[in-house]
GROMACS .gro file of C-alpha atoms in nm:
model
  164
    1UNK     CA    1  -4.066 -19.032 -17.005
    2UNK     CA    2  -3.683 -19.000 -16.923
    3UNK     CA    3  -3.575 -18.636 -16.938
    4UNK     CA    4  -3.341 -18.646 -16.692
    5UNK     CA    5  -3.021 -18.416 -16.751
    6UNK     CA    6  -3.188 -18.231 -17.046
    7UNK     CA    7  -3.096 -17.861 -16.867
    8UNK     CA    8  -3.480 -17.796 -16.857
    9UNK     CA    9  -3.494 -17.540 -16.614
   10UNK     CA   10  -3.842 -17.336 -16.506
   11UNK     CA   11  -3.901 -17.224 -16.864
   12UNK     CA   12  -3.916 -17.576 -16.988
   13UNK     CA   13  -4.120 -17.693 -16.706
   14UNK     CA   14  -4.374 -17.444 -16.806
   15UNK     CA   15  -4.404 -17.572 -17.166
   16UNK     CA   16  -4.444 -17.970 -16.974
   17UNK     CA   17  -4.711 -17.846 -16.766
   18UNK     CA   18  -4.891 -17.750 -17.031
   19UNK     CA   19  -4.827 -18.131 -17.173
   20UNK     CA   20  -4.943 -18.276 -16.826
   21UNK     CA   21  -5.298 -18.108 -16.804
   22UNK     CA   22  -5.381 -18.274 -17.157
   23UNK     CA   23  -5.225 -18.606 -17.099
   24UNK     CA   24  -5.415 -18.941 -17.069
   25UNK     CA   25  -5.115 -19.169 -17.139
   26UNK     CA   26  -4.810 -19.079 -16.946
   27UNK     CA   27  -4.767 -19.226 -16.600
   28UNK     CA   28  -4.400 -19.147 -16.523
   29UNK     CA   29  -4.182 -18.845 -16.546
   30UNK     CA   30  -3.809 -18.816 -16.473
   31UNK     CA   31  -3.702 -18.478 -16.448
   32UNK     CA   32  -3.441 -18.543 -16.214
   33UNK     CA   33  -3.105 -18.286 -16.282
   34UNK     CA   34  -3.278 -18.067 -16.520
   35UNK     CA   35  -3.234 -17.689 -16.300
   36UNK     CA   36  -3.561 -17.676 -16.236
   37UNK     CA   37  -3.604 -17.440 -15.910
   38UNK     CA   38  -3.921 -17.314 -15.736
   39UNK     CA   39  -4.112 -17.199 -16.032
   40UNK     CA   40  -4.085 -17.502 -16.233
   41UNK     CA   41  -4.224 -17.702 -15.970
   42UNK     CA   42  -4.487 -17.510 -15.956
   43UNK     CA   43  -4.564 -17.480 -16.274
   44UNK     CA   44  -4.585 -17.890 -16.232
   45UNK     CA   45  -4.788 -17.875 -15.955
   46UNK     CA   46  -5.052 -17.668 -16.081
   47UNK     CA   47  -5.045 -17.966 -16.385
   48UNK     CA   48  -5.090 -18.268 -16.090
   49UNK     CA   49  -5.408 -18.066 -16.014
   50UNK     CA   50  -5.548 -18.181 -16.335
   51UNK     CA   51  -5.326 -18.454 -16.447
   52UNK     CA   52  -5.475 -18.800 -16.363
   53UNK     CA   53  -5.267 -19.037 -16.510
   54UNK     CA   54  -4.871 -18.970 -16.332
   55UNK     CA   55  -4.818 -19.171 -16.103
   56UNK     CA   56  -4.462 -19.151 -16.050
   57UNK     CA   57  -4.247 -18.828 -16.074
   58UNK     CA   58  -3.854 -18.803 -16.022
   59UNK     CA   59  -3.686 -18.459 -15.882
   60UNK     CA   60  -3.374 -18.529 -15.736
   61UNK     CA   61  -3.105 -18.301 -15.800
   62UNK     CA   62  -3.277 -18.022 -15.851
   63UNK     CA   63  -3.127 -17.853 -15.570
   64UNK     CA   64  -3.292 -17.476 -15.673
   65UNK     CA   65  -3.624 -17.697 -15.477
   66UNK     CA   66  -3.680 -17.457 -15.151
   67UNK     CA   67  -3.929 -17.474 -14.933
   68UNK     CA   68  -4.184 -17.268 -15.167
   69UNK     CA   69  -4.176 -17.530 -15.428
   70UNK     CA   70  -4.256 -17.840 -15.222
   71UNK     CA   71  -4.528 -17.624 -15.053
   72UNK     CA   72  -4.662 -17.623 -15.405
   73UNK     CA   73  -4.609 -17.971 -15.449
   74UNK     CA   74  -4.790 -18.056 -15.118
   75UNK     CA   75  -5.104 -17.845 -15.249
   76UNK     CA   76  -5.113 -18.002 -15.583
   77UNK     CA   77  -5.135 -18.310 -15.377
   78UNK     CA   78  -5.488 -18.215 -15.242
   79UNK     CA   79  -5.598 -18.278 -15.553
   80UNK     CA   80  -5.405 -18.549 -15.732
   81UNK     CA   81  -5.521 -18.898 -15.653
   82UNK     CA   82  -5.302 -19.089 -15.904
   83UNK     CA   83  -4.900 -18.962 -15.804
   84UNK     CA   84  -4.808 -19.260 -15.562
   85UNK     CA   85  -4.399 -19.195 -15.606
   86UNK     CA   86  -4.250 -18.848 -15.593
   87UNK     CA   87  -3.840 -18.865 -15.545
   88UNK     CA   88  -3.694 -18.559 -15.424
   89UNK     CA   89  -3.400 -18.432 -15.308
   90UNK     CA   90  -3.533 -18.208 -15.026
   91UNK     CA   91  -3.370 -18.147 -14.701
   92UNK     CA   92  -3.613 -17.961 -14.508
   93UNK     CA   93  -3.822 -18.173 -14.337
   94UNK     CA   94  -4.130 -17.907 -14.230
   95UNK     CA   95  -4.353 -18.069 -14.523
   96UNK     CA   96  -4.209 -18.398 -14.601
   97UNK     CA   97  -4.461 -18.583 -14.346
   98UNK     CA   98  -4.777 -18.382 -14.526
   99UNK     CA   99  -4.648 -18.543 -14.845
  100UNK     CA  100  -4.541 -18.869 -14.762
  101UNK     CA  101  -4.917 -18.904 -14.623
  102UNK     CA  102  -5.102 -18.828 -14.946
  103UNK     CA  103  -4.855 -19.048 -15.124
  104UNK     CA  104  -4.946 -19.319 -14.903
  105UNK     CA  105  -5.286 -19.208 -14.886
  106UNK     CA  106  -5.264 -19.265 -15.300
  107UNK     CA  107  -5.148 -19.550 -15.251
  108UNK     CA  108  -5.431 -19.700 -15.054
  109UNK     CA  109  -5.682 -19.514 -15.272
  110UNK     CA  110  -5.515 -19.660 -15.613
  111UNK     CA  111  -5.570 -20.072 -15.435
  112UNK     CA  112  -5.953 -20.005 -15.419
  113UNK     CA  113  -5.979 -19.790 -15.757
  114UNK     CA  114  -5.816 -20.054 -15.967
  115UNK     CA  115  -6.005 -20.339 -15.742
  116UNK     CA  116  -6.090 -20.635 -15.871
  117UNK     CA  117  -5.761 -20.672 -16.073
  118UNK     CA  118  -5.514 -20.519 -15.788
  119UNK     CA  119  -5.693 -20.814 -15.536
  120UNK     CA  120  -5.328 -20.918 -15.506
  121UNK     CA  121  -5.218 -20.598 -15.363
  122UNK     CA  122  -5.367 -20.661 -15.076
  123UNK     CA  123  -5.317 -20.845 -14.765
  124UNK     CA  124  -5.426 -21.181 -14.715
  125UNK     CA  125  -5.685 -21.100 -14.432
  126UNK     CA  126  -5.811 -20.862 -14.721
  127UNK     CA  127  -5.811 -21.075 -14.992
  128UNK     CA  128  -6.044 -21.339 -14.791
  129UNK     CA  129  -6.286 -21.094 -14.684
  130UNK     CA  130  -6.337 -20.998 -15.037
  131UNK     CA  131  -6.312 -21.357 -15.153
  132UNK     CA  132  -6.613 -21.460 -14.933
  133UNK     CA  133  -6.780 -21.158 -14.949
  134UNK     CA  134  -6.804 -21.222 -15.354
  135UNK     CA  135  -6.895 -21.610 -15.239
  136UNK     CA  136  -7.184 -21.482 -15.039
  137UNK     CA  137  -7.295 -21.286 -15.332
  138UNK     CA  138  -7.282 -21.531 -15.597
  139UNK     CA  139  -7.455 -21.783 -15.358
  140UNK     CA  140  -7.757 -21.538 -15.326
  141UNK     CA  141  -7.761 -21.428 -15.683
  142UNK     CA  142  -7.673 -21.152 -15.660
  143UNK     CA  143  -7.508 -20.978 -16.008
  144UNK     CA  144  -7.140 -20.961 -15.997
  145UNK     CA  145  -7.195 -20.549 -16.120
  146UNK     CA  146  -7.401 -20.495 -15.813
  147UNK     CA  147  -7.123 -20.685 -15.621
  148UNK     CA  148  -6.855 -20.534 -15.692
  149UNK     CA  149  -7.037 -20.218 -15.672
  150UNK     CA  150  -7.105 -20.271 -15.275
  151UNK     CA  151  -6.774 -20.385 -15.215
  152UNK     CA  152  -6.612 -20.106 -15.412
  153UNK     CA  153  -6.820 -19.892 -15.153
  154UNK     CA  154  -6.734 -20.088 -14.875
  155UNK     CA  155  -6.353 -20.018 -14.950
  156UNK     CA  156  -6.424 -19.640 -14.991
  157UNK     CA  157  -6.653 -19.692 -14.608
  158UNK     CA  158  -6.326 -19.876 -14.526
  159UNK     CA  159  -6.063 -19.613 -14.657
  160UNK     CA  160  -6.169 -19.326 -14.494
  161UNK     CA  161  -6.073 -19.487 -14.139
  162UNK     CA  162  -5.750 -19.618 -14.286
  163UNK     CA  163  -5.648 -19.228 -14.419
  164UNK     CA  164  -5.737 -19.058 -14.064
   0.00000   0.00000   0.00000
């Protein structure tokens, strides 16, 4: 959804976060030059604590952003799984890192959630691990459910080495 430039401001942020703790569809918001300051954003952020569908949200230009508000953005983080892209125009670098690694850390998580069909998203080493790992399986009998069900745990083994 494209509401960039639509002079939103905090008030109007409240009335999307209400929209974004009962959406199932939506998976990118621009709100990029809309006035939105410190209280809008967290009024969005304490939506990304529900919302599990966003995956991508645009902010630049919303140069009212201070510290405060991407502190709330970072904490909304420690609950979202889903946002892998958050643009921001932000120069203060104190919490950038914290957020750039649970974006990434999304990132990695979304591969082995959406795994069998995002096989391609990963690396080639990956891919024939999993590849031969499934071979063994089928050559054993063993049901693709139960498969895919031990590798699916085998990525979340796998993910909590790659995230510390």
């Amino acid at each position: 959804m494209n509401l960039m430039g639509c002079n939103i401001g905090d008030g109007g942020s409240r009335l999307i976060s209400t929209f974004l703790k009962t959406n199932s569809t939506l998976t990118t918001l621009s709100l990029s030059a809309n006035k939105i300051g410190d209280i809008g954003v967290s009024y969005i952020s304490e939506a990304l604590k529900i919302n599990s569908t966003i995956s991508t949200i645009l902010l630049t230009t919303n140069s009212q952003i201070t510290t405060n508000g991407v502190r709330s953005i970072l904490e909304a983080l420690q609950f979202n799984t889903t946002l892998t892209e958050l643009q921001l125009t932000f120069y203060e670098t104190t919490y950038l890192s914290s957020i750039w690694h649970c974006l990434s850390s999304n990132k990695i998580a979304y591969k082995y959630r959406h795994w069998p069909k995002s096989h391609k998203l990963f690396s080639k080493k990956e891919q024939k691990i999993f590849e031969e790992l499934m071979l063994i399986f089928i050559q054993y009998s063993i049901p693709r459910d139960l498969s895919v069900y031990f590798i699916t745990v085998l990525f979340q083994f796998s993910i909590s080495f790659q995230l510390n």
